[in-house]
């Protein structure tokens, strides 16, 4: 039987190593885990020592070691871990070290034996056993150097003057090797206990877990930064829509207004009339796009609430405007608005205009659109009803999505009207609902009193 | 000799219209002229300042907000209030003003598109 104090041996093959560890009934799970990792990396247990072990950072060509030291420094659990390690093992020095193929840097340390290393401090990597662990990817545990045939003549213990040594590799979730969790002491120590190896494995995994969590947090922060840039882009988009597109439109409007005042032929008057209708339509489209950009792309609708808004005259005005645009359709109204409604009257007018316009567009031609509105102690309710072809159930759920248009009924427009209406309802803490039967299609807005 | 029973006919108030879009400027000047006022136009705030420096008969500045040049309409409005306090100010924009306080005291604001009657009524009130 092998000497129970010999727990490692870098020059041996890993199969050899596993056998020895098994013989000693120690930390088999640790080793098999390490071997499993090598398999994941595509290297069998007998594979070469340095294959597939380089960190992703190294593969990308640059390792920011100072950042790694700082990352360990941000893990508040590390000092407690090192403290627990020293108390449990009776060892005087414990550390988390970042180990690359040419550097050994201490990231966190508990030093009761005046070994003299501070975070950021370095040892020549070739003088450390961690150098070998980086290659072998397995832990090294030495109870008593002088009695260990593999390590009694090893240069590292001689150089640093320790008798007991334990070092556990820290693997990131991508399988890359970060460094080691290690401890040393000038006196021998009883480390050949399963609970010691398990504790080191657990702590090493915890360190890796925290490092991964920090990386994820950094990624989220980057996403947040992206979001801020998107917000800036949105503001530019709104500015372009709002100003740069509207300005030339306003020019055309001004020009056509002047032309009309000039006194034109009847054909000229007719043409300018059409130009003005197009200008109005374009203006409405730009307004819808602006609302979409503000609402959907963040920011939301700004409401300018008036706690004493009187909605009857407002709705009468909206209906009047639509009636003149649809002279052949009838709109029947029924208002029972007894109380002022705390709302943004311009937005409610916009919502009503969208709903009534929608009903006029899609409803049966010869049957009036019915608009009813009421307000009481519970809140405000507006419903717009038209008859005609019902809306298919499959379509109902998508009506309030932006840019939604019923293909066969497609009229000019962006398909934003109902979306904007539902956003206005939402901004008021209310709801816009639709139900459609063979008898009628009804949109209902409800805004509760606050 | 004829004596004018109403005294010497009062001079029409002069309105300086500032707007960078030529057609909108022309239209605004026509609206103001049709309201019975003298008008003079400027394509930007710098031009407007030069005109204000060159004559002393302007009673109202009617300006757009968003304009290229060293000053936008709101800055122009404040500059006018600072250098020529008696001159009345009307500001217009396609956007609501984020901060009505940006307007000099007594200044009027109209959101575009405005009705011609809104503008002429405001000029009449401000020059009464």
XYZ file of C-alpha atoms in Angstrom:
578
model
C 0.000 0.000 0.000
C 1.210 3.374 -0.864
C 2.246 5.849 1.714
C -0.950 7.712 2.659
C 0.881 11.024 2.812
C 1.727 10.920 -0.867
C -1.074 12.499 -2.704
C 0.447 13.738 -5.851
C 3.116 13.544 -8.368
C 3.311 15.621 -11.374
C 5.563 13.476 -13.534
C 3.195 10.508 -13.279
C 0.444 9.792 -15.765
C -3.020 10.674 -14.553
C -4.036 7.001 -14.630
C -1.222 6.350 -12.243
C -2.393 9.192 -10.139
C -5.987 8.046 -10.027
C -4.878 4.607 -8.975
C -2.798 6.009 -6.161
C -5.536 8.259 -4.952
C -7.991 5.398 -5.053
C -5.541 3.271 -3.147
C -5.538 5.867 -0.480
C -9.312 6.131 -0.457
C -9.031 9.825 -0.910
C -10.745 12.424 -3.015
C -11.570 10.025 -5.803
C -14.411 12.290 -6.824
C -12.038 15.193 -7.174
C -9.754 13.346 -9.481
C -12.417 11.713 -11.576
C -13.991 15.121 -11.941
C -10.693 16.485 -13.151
C -10.381 13.641 -15.599
C -13.945 14.185 -16.770
C -13.056 17.780 -17.484
C -10.160 16.636 -19.589
C -12.511 14.401 -21.504
C -14.793 17.375 -22.072
C -11.802 19.230 -23.376
C -11.328 16.411 -25.820
C -8.292 14.938 -24.139
C -8.286 11.429 -22.719
C -6.857 10.662 -19.313
C -3.624 9.633 -20.915
C -3.456 12.669 -23.069
C -0.680 15.201 -23.160
C -0.327 17.402 -20.193
C -1.008 20.816 -21.606
C -3.754 20.261 -24.120
C -7.102 21.923 -23.904
C -6.420 23.690 -20.661
C -5.838 27.219 -21.675
C -8.406 29.725 -20.585
C -10.694 31.297 -23.091
C -9.055 34.597 -22.240
C -5.688 33.232 -23.222
C -7.100 31.856 -26.425
C -8.315 35.318 -27.253
C -4.696 36.366 -26.961
C -4.793 38.604 -23.916
C -5.062 37.927 -20.220
C -5.856 40.838 -17.974
C -4.211 39.569 -14.787
C -4.804 42.760 -12.816
C -8.503 42.414 -13.604
C -8.411 38.824 -12.369
C -6.783 39.910 -9.105
C -9.422 42.614 -8.734
C -12.204 40.127 -9.531
C -11.104 37.839 -6.709
C -10.837 40.910 -4.469
C -14.499 41.656 -5.154
C -15.623 38.240 -3.897
C -16.485 38.970 -0.290
C -16.611 35.258 0.623
C -12.932 34.642 -0.188
C -11.428 35.956 3.085
C -13.867 33.757 5.045
C -12.905 30.763 2.913
C -9.219 31.326 3.579
C -9.950 31.789 7.259
C -11.910 28.509 7.390
C -9.098 26.741 5.520
C -6.463 27.898 8.012
C -8.611 26.990 11.016
C -9.616 23.574 9.689
C -6.184 22.492 8.501
C -4.093 24.322 11.056
C -2.045 25.733 8.180
C -0.677 29.251 8.384
C -0.861 30.417 4.813
C -3.773 30.130 2.375
C -4.250 31.907 -0.922
C -6.141 32.127 -4.182
C -3.580 32.312 -6.976
C -4.020 33.169 -10.622
C -1.814 30.800 -12.604
C -1.010 31.134 -16.287
C 1.695 29.383 -18.227
C 4.187 32.067 -17.270
C 2.808 33.857 -14.217
C 1.801 33.046 -10.643
C 0.019 35.935 -8.990
C -1.636 35.895 -5.596
C -5.159 37.320 -5.700
C -6.192 36.889 -2.079
C -4.209 35.744 0.884
C -4.357 34.818 4.543
C -0.837 34.839 5.903
C -0.270 33.905 9.559
C 3.319 32.717 9.017
C 4.752 35.897 7.514
C 5.274 34.235 4.165
C 5.173 37.784 2.884
C 2.842 37.712 -0.118
C 0.212 40.386 -0.675
C -2.540 40.383 -3.316
C -0.885 41.220 -6.625
C 2.397 39.677 -5.429
C 4.117 37.163 -7.682
C 6.183 34.031 -7.473
C 8.175 32.726 -10.396
C 5.713 30.234 -11.802
C 8.325 27.569 -12.442
C 9.182 27.571 -8.743
C 5.616 26.596 -7.791
C 3.777 23.320 -7.718
C 0.742 25.165 -9.130
C 2.666 25.268 -12.385
C 2.403 21.498 -12.480
C -1.263 21.570 -11.471
C -2.028 23.862 -14.376
C -0.674 21.132 -16.628
C -2.044 18.080 -14.795
C -5.336 19.714 -13.750
C -5.409 17.602 -10.606
C -5.005 18.668 -6.970
C -1.806 18.127 -5.068
C -1.944 17.218 -1.381
C 1.187 16.701 0.723
C 0.943 16.011 4.433
C 4.648 15.909 5.140
C 7.222 16.822 2.543
C 10.181 15.123 4.211
C 8.322 11.803 4.227
C 6.987 12.127 0.685
C 9.167 10.261 -1.827
C 7.883 12.419 -4.713
C 8.336 15.735 -2.995
C 11.105 15.305 -0.461
C 13.598 16.375 -3.116
C 11.264 18.738 -4.938
C 12.685 22.230 -5.393
C 9.524 24.051 -4.326
C 9.263 22.912 -0.686
C 12.990 23.400 -0.300
C 12.846 26.881 -1.728
C 9.872 28.049 0.317
C 10.485 25.976 3.412
C 7.165 24.218 3.885
C 6.290 20.710 5.017
C 2.562 20.580 4.334
C 0.962 21.642 1.087
C -2.409 21.471 -0.588
C -3.479 23.019 -3.878
C -6.815 22.679 -5.655
C -7.260 23.821 -9.262
C -9.993 26.410 -9.918
C -11.847 25.744 -13.153
C -14.211 28.243 -14.735
C -17.560 26.994 -16.027
C -16.153 26.854 -19.557
C -13.578 24.350 -18.295
C -10.685 26.767 -18.455
C -8.073 26.768 -15.683
C -8.059 29.947 -13.609
C -5.562 29.150 -10.894
C -5.462 27.415 -7.567
C -6.774 27.562 -4.080
C -3.743 26.573 -2.035
C -2.353 26.438 1.462
C 1.112 25.822 2.956
C 2.654 25.539 6.379
C 6.216 25.012 7.687
C 4.895 22.132 9.841
C 3.341 18.894 8.592
C -0.489 18.741 8.599
C -3.150 16.067 8.447
C -4.583 16.757 5.043
C -5.295 13.205 3.953
C -8.908 13.438 5.040
C -11.794 13.362 2.569
C -13.397 16.401 4.193
C -10.296 18.516 3.523
C -10.215 17.716 -0.180
C -13.996 18.168 -0.403
C -13.783 21.522 1.331
C -11.067 22.687 -1.060
C -13.058 21.443 -4.058
C -16.189 23.189 -2.796
C -14.348 26.463 -2.157
C -12.537 26.305 -5.507
C -15.889 25.745 -7.229
C -17.383 28.640 -5.268
C -14.588 30.950 -6.375
C -15.227 29.908 -9.981
C -18.952 30.387 -9.475
C -18.417 33.948 -8.212
C -16.054 34.730 -11.081
C -18.654 33.493 -13.576
C -21.347 35.509 -11.826
C -19.195 38.646 -12.077
C -18.687 38.026 -15.762
C -22.421 37.647 -16.273
C -23.053 40.861 -14.342
C -20.514 42.636 -16.551
C -22.301 41.309 -19.623
C -25.597 42.593 -18.279
C -24.024 45.962 -17.668
C -22.881 46.006 -21.270
C -26.438 45.228 -22.311
C -27.592 48.139 -20.199
C -25.064 50.372 -21.918
C -26.436 49.143 -25.245
C -29.872 50.083 -24.024
C -28.704 53.593 -23.238
C -27.298 53.907 -26.733
C -30.561 52.625 -28.131
C -32.332 55.301 -26.138
C -30.130 57.948 -27.733
C -30.815 56.505 -31.140
C -34.515 56.624 -30.393
C -34.289 60.283 -29.487
C -32.548 60.958 -32.792
C -35.171 58.942 -34.615
C -37.932 60.933 -32.971
C -36.145 64.163 -33.809
C -35.789 63.139 -37.447
C -39.421 62.141 -37.682
C -40.668 65.057 -35.717
C -38.700 67.847 -37.241
C -36.948 66.853 -40.407
C -39.939 65.093 -41.925
C -42.579 67.469 -40.675
C -40.796 70.594 -41.821
C -40.957 69.970 -45.569
C -44.528 68.844 -45.107
C -45.334 72.110 -43.382
C -43.719 73.868 -46.351
C -45.985 72.098 -48.795
C -48.959 72.961 -46.616
C -47.940 76.620 -46.469
C -47.353 76.690 -50.222
C -50.723 75.167 -51.027
C -52.463 77.539 -48.619
C -50.865 80.469 -50.455
C -51.822 79.046 -53.824
C -55.446 78.780 -52.740
C -55.399 82.438 -51.674
C -54.037 83.363 -55.117
C -57.347 82.428 -56.726
C -56.884 79.410 -58.959
C -58.817 77.813 -61.791
C -61.324 75.198 -60.675
C -58.896 72.454 -61.724
C -56.082 74.182 -59.815
C -58.266 74.452 -56.719
C -59.149 70.771 -57.019
C -55.484 69.762 -57.326
C -54.406 71.890 -54.391
C -57.258 70.353 -52.387
C -55.852 66.899 -53.078
C -52.361 68.088 -52.168
C -53.684 69.325 -48.849
C -55.479 66.040 -48.174
C -52.239 64.169 -48.821
C -50.361 66.535 -46.576
C -52.839 65.897 -43.775
C -52.581 62.143 -44.282
C -48.803 62.289 -44.256
C -48.912 64.426 -41.125
C -51.140 61.861 -39.431
C -48.754 59.050 -40.405
C -45.783 60.942 -38.999
C -47.702 61.566 -35.781
C -48.495 57.857 -35.504
C -44.857 56.957 -36.100
C -43.829 59.438 -33.421
C -46.287 57.925 -30.971
C -45.023 54.484 -31.849
C -41.426 55.537 -31.338
C -42.203 57.151 -27.990
C -44.422 54.352 -26.748
C -42.905 51.193 -28.085
C -39.252 52.108 -28.192
C -39.269 53.250 -24.599
C -40.037 56.492 -22.895
C -43.748 55.807 -23.081
C -46.524 58.264 -23.716
C -46.271 61.468 -21.827
C -49.695 62.285 -20.481
C -50.628 65.839 -19.747
C -53.448 65.092 -17.365
C -56.231 67.489 -16.580
C -58.130 66.359 -13.468
C -61.168 68.323 -14.621
C -61.272 67.339 -18.293
C -64.739 67.733 -19.785
C -65.046 65.034 -22.362
C -68.468 65.648 -23.906
C -67.471 68.708 -25.970
C -64.210 66.966 -26.833
C -65.975 63.863 -28.150
C -68.500 66.032 -30.010
C -65.617 67.743 -31.762
C -63.960 64.446 -32.698
C -67.233 63.034 -34.022
C -67.867 66.260 -35.934
C -64.488 66.096 -37.661
C -64.932 62.441 -38.611
C -68.488 63.046 -39.754
C -67.280 65.672 -42.187
C -64.613 63.278 -43.477
C -67.218 60.508 -43.872
C -70.294 62.422 -45.047
C -72.075 59.267 -46.249
C -71.813 57.409 -42.924
C -73.859 58.013 -39.823
C -72.499 58.319 -36.293
C -74.965 58.016 -33.422
C -73.805 59.282 -30.054
C -74.979 58.773 -26.510
C -73.113 60.655 -23.786
C -73.741 60.284 -20.055
C -70.632 61.999 -18.776
C -71.681 63.370 -15.410
C -68.264 63.862 -13.957
C -65.024 65.354 -15.056
C -62.454 62.701 -15.944
C -58.832 62.913 -14.836
C -57.143 62.279 -18.160
C -55.097 63.762 -20.974
C -57.924 65.168 -23.104
C -55.835 65.356 -26.282
C -54.867 61.704 -25.961
C -58.467 60.645 -25.252
C -59.547 62.583 -28.335
C -56.869 60.775 -30.329
C -58.013 57.409 -28.991
C -61.662 58.170 -29.768
C -60.726 59.367 -33.242
C -58.770 56.172 -33.919
C -61.606 53.934 -32.711
C -64.379 55.791 -34.518
C -62.284 56.132 -37.681
C -61.611 52.410 -37.530
C -65.330 51.651 -37.161
C -66.171 53.903 -40.111
C -63.520 52.204 -42.235
C -64.440 48.634 -41.436
C -68.128 48.783 -40.491
C -71.112 48.155 -42.733
C -71.687 51.239 -44.876
C -75.377 51.808 -44.332
C -75.532 51.116 -40.582
C -74.528 53.879 -38.169
C -71.504 53.672 -35.928
C -72.612 54.027 -32.316
C -70.464 55.950 -29.875
C -71.385 55.952 -26.199
C -69.495 57.408 -23.298
C -70.210 57.608 -19.595
C -68.451 58.566 -16.424
C -69.478 57.796 -12.867
C -67.840 57.144 -9.511
C -66.158 54.024 -10.901
C -64.528 55.654 -13.878
C -64.853 56.520 -17.517
C -66.117 54.218 -20.236
C -66.185 54.776 -23.978
C -67.512 52.259 -26.437
C -67.555 52.336 -30.226
C -69.733 49.828 -32.022
C -70.064 49.019 -35.697
C -71.894 46.318 -37.597
C -70.611 44.316 -40.501
C -68.201 41.443 -40.975
C -67.028 40.144 -37.593
C -63.316 40.079 -36.836
C -61.990 36.541 -36.887
C -61.050 35.213 -33.445
C -57.491 34.524 -34.616
C -57.137 38.159 -35.610
C -58.696 39.620 -32.453
C -55.664 38.888 -30.310
C -53.314 40.644 -32.697
C -55.382 43.751 -33.344
C -53.499 45.852 -30.818
C -50.066 44.893 -32.074
C -48.161 47.625 -33.886
C -48.173 47.570 -37.676
C -50.989 45.050 -37.682
C -53.219 45.265 -40.731
C -55.986 42.974 -41.823
C -54.701 42.127 -45.268
C -57.889 41.949 -47.274
C -59.277 45.046 -45.637
C -56.086 46.948 -45.968
C -56.545 50.661 -46.205
C -53.858 53.223 -46.227
C -52.287 53.603 -42.841
C -49.523 52.003 -40.890
C -51.614 49.704 -38.758
C -50.714 51.745 -35.685
C -54.100 53.287 -34.817
C -55.381 50.531 -32.513
C -51.958 49.953 -31.044
C -51.693 53.633 -30.153
C -55.242 53.605 -28.773
C -54.412 50.680 -26.500
C -51.196 52.390 -25.377
C -53.144 55.533 -24.518
C -55.554 53.384 -22.472
C -52.626 51.746 -20.709
C -50.928 55.060 -19.952
C -54.150 56.101 -18.185
C -54.153 52.915 -16.120
C -57.115 51.724 -18.168
C -57.865 49.046 -20.694
C -59.006 48.833 -24.264
C -60.900 45.681 -25.170
C -62.562 44.362 -28.292
C -65.258 41.798 -28.826
C -66.679 40.856 -32.168
C -69.782 38.823 -32.983
C -71.848 38.397 -36.094
C -74.116 41.174 -34.811
C -71.497 43.767 -34.025
C -67.896 44.634 -33.274
C -67.355 46.659 -30.130
C -64.283 48.407 -28.757
C -64.533 49.448 -25.122
C -62.219 51.736 -23.208
C -62.374 51.694 -19.430
C -60.384 54.049 -17.247
C -60.911 53.559 -13.514
C -60.990 56.583 -11.213
C -57.756 56.810 -9.326
C -57.916 122.527 -46.000
C -59.025 119.165 -45.082
C -58.734 118.255 -41.492
C -58.527 114.617 -40.896
C -61.203 113.992 -38.251
C -59.312 110.957 -36.978
C -55.990 112.757 -36.704
C -52.922 111.484 -38.523
C -53.554 107.881 -39.562
C -51.816 105.573 -37.047
C -48.838 103.774 -38.453
C -49.335 100.036 -38.900
C -47.363 97.962 -36.399
C -44.399 96.196 -38.007
C -44.033 92.448 -37.427
C -40.705 90.707 -37.985
C -41.353 87.086 -39.030
C -38.459 84.656 -38.525
C -38.679 81.231 -40.195
C -36.138 79.142 -42.080
C -38.539 77.358 -44.444
C -39.140 79.816 -47.314
C -42.711 78.743 -48.094
C -43.697 78.785 -44.433
C -42.069 82.230 -44.094
C -43.990 83.545 -47.097
C -47.236 82.099 -45.805
C -46.697 83.494 -42.314
C -45.895 86.934 -43.775
C -49.063 86.805 -45.856
C -51.129 85.863 -42.833
C -49.671 88.761 -40.871
C -50.119 91.176 -43.786
C -53.712 90.041 -44.295
C -54.284 90.827 -40.608
C -53.449 94.447 -41.401
C -49.816 94.695 -40.327
C -46.533 95.592 -41.959
C -44.237 92.607 -42.246
C -40.598 91.940 -42.771
C -39.077 88.474 -42.995
C -35.843 86.867 -41.794
C -34.602 83.348 -42.551
C -32.779 82.899 -39.268
C -32.061 84.485 -35.912
C -28.832 86.202 -37.023
C -30.604 87.896 -39.881
C -33.372 88.889 -37.488
C -30.886 90.494 -35.099
C -29.315 92.481 -37.959
C -32.745 93.746 -39.019
C -33.600 94.697 -35.427
C -30.308 96.599 -35.181
C -31.006 98.476 -38.407
C -34.480 99.822 -37.636
C -36.526 100.914 -34.651
C -40.100 100.498 -35.824
C -40.619 96.798 -35.132
C -43.240 96.066 -32.497
C -43.561 92.266 -32.703
C -41.136 89.405 -33.435
C -42.946 86.271 -34.598
C -40.442 83.408 -34.678
C -40.163 79.676 -35.252
C -38.207 77.709 -32.621
C -36.201 75.146 -34.601
C -33.870 77.021 -36.908
C -30.326 76.549 -38.061
C -27.766 79.192 -37.138
C -26.218 80.423 -33.939
C -29.543 80.859 -32.136
C -32.832 79.028 -32.137
C -36.100 80.892 -31.787
C -36.186 80.718 -28.012
C -32.693 82.180 -27.697
C -33.680 84.859 -30.183
C -36.780 85.609 -28.121
C -34.690 86.041 -24.972
C -32.109 88.148 -26.815
C -34.844 90.431 -28.130
C -36.349 90.779 -24.660
C -32.909 91.670 -23.305
C -31.904 94.234 -25.956
C -35.270 95.582 -27.087
C -37.596 95.152 -24.111
C -40.644 96.878 -25.639
C -40.811 94.453 -28.568
C -43.510 91.800 -28.143
C -42.741 88.173 -28.843
C -44.681 85.304 -30.422
C -43.064 81.872 -30.691
C -44.266 78.904 -32.721
C -43.111 75.312 -33.039
C -44.313 71.945 -34.238
C -43.525 70.715 -30.731
C -44.991 71.674 -27.438
C -42.474 73.656 -25.451
C -40.804 71.392 -22.916
C -40.387 74.399 -20.698
C -42.821 77.278 -21.066
C -40.495 79.150 -18.741
C -38.047 79.316 -21.656
C -40.334 81.922 -23.120
C -39.687 85.559 -22.087
C -42.342 87.012 -19.839
C -45.413 88.095 -21.774
C -44.381 86.060 -24.800
C -47.027 83.970 -26.554
C -46.617 80.418 -27.830
C -48.569 78.692 -30.607
C -48.111 75.082 -31.617
C -47.872 74.455 -35.344
C -50.026 74.118 -37.318
C -51.646 77.344 -36.167
C -54.801 78.966 -37.506
C -54.102 82.347 -39.188
C -56.699 83.953 -36.922
C -54.788 82.848 -33.792
C -51.743 84.752 -34.965
C -53.452 87.930 -36.092
C -55.513 88.028 -32.899
C -52.382 87.657 -30.770
C -50.588 90.428 -32.695
C -53.588 92.697 -32.285
C -53.693 92.098 -28.537
C -49.968 92.557 -28.110
C -49.899 95.833 -30.046
C -53.104 97.287 -28.596
